GROMACS .gro file of C-alpha atoms in nm:
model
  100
    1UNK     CA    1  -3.555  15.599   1.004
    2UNK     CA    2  -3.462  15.597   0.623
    3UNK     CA    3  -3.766  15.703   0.518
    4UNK     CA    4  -3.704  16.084   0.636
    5UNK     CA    5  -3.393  16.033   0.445
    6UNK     CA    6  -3.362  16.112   0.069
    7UNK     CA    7  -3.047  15.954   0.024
    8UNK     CA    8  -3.180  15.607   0.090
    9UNK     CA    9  -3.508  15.692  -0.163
   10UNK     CA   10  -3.242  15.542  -0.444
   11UNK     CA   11  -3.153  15.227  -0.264
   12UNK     CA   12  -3.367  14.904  -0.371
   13UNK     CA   13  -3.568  14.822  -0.052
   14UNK     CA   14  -3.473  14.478  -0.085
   15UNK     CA   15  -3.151  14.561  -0.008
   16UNK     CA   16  -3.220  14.841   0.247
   17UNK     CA   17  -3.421  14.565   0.467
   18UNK     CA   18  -3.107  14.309   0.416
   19UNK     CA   19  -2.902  14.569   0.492
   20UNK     CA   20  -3.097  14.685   0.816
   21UNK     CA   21  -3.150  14.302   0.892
   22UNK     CA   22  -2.760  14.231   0.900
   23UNK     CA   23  -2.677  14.528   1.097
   24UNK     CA   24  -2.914  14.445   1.368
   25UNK     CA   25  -2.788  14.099   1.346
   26UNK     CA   26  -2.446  14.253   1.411
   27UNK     CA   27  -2.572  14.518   1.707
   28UNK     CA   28  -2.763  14.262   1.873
   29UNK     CA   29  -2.488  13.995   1.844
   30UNK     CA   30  -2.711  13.716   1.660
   31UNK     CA   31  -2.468  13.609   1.422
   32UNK     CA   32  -2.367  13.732   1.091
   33UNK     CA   33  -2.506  13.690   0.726
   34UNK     CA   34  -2.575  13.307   0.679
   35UNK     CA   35  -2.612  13.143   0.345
   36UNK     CA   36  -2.972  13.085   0.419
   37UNK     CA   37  -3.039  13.463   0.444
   38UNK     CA   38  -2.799  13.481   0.074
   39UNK     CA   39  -3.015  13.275  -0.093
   40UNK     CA   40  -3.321  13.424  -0.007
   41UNK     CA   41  -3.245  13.744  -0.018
   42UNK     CA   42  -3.045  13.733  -0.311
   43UNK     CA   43  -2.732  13.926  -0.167
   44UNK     CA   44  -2.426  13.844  -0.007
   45UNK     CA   45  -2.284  13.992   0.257
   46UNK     CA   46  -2.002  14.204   0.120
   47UNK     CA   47  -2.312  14.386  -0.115
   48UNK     CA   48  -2.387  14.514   0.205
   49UNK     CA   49  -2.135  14.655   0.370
   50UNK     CA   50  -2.124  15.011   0.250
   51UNK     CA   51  -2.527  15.038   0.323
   52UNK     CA   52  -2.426  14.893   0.677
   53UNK     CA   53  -2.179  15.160   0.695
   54UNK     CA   54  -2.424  15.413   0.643
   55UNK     CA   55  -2.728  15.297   0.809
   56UNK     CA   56  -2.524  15.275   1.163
   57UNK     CA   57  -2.391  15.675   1.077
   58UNK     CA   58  -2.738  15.753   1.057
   59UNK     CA   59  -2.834  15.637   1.391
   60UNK     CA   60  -2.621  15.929   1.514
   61UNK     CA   61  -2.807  16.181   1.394
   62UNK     CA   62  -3.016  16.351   1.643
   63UNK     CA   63  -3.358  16.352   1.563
   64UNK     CA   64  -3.487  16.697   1.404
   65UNK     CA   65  -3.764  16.904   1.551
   66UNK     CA   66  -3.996  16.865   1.264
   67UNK     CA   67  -3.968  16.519   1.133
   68UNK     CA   68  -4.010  16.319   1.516
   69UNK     CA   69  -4.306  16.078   1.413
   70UNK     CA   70  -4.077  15.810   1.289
   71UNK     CA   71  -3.851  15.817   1.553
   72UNK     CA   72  -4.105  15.865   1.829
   73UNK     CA   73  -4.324  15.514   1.682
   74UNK     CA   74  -3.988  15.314   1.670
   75UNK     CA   75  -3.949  15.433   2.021
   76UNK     CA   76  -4.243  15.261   2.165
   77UNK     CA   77  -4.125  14.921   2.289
   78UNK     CA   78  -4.397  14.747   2.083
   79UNK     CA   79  -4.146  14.770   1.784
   80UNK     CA   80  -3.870  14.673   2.094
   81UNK     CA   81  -3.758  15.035   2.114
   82UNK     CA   82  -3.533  14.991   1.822
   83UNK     CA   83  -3.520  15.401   1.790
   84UNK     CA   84  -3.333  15.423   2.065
   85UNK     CA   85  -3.049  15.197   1.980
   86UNK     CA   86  -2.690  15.304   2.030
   87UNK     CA   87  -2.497  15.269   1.705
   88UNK     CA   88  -2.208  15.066   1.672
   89UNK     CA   89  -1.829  15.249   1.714
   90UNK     CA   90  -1.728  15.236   1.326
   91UNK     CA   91  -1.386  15.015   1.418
   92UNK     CA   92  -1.600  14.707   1.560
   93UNK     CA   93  -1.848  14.728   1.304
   94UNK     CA   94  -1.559  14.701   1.085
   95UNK     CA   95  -1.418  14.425   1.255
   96UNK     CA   96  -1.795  14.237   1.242
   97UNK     CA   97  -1.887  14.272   0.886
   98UNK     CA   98  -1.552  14.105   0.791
   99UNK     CA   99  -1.593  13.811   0.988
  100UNK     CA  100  -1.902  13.770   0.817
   0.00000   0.00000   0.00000
């Protein structure tokens, strides 16, 4: 969904997928940031938080009339529907990212 997004063009993608990867972690309720997924990703947890933040706002956004192609393949439950996701209520993803 970031890539309809401009704001995220300036974010290093290795951070943008750690980022995405810890907030499904979080959503999905799979645990939290390990030091496995530190060391090979190069980034600890707190990095992440504000690009967290951000990438569960933009799941509010209703999709626009133009740009639907993203959101309509991530819909399709070969990539498990992940389009359709409900964000997270701000508080509890709050209350996630600093247990973790």
């Amino acid at each position: 969904m970031t890539l309809q997004e401009y704001d995220y063009a300036r974010e290093s993608p290795s951070k943008l997928a750690a980022s995405c990867l810890l907030l499904a972690l979080i959503m999905k309720n799979l645990g939290g940031w390990t030091p496995t997924l530190e060391y090979y990703s190069g980034y600890c947890s707190q990095d992440l938080h504000p690009l967290v933040k951000r990438l569960n706002f933009l799941l509010t956004y209703q999709p626009r009339d133009k740009l639907k192609a993203v959101r309509t393949k991530y819909s399709h439950r070969v990539f498990f529907e992940v389009a359709r996701l409900t964000p997270m209520d701000m508080l509890k993803l709050e209350e996630k990212l600093k247990s973790c």
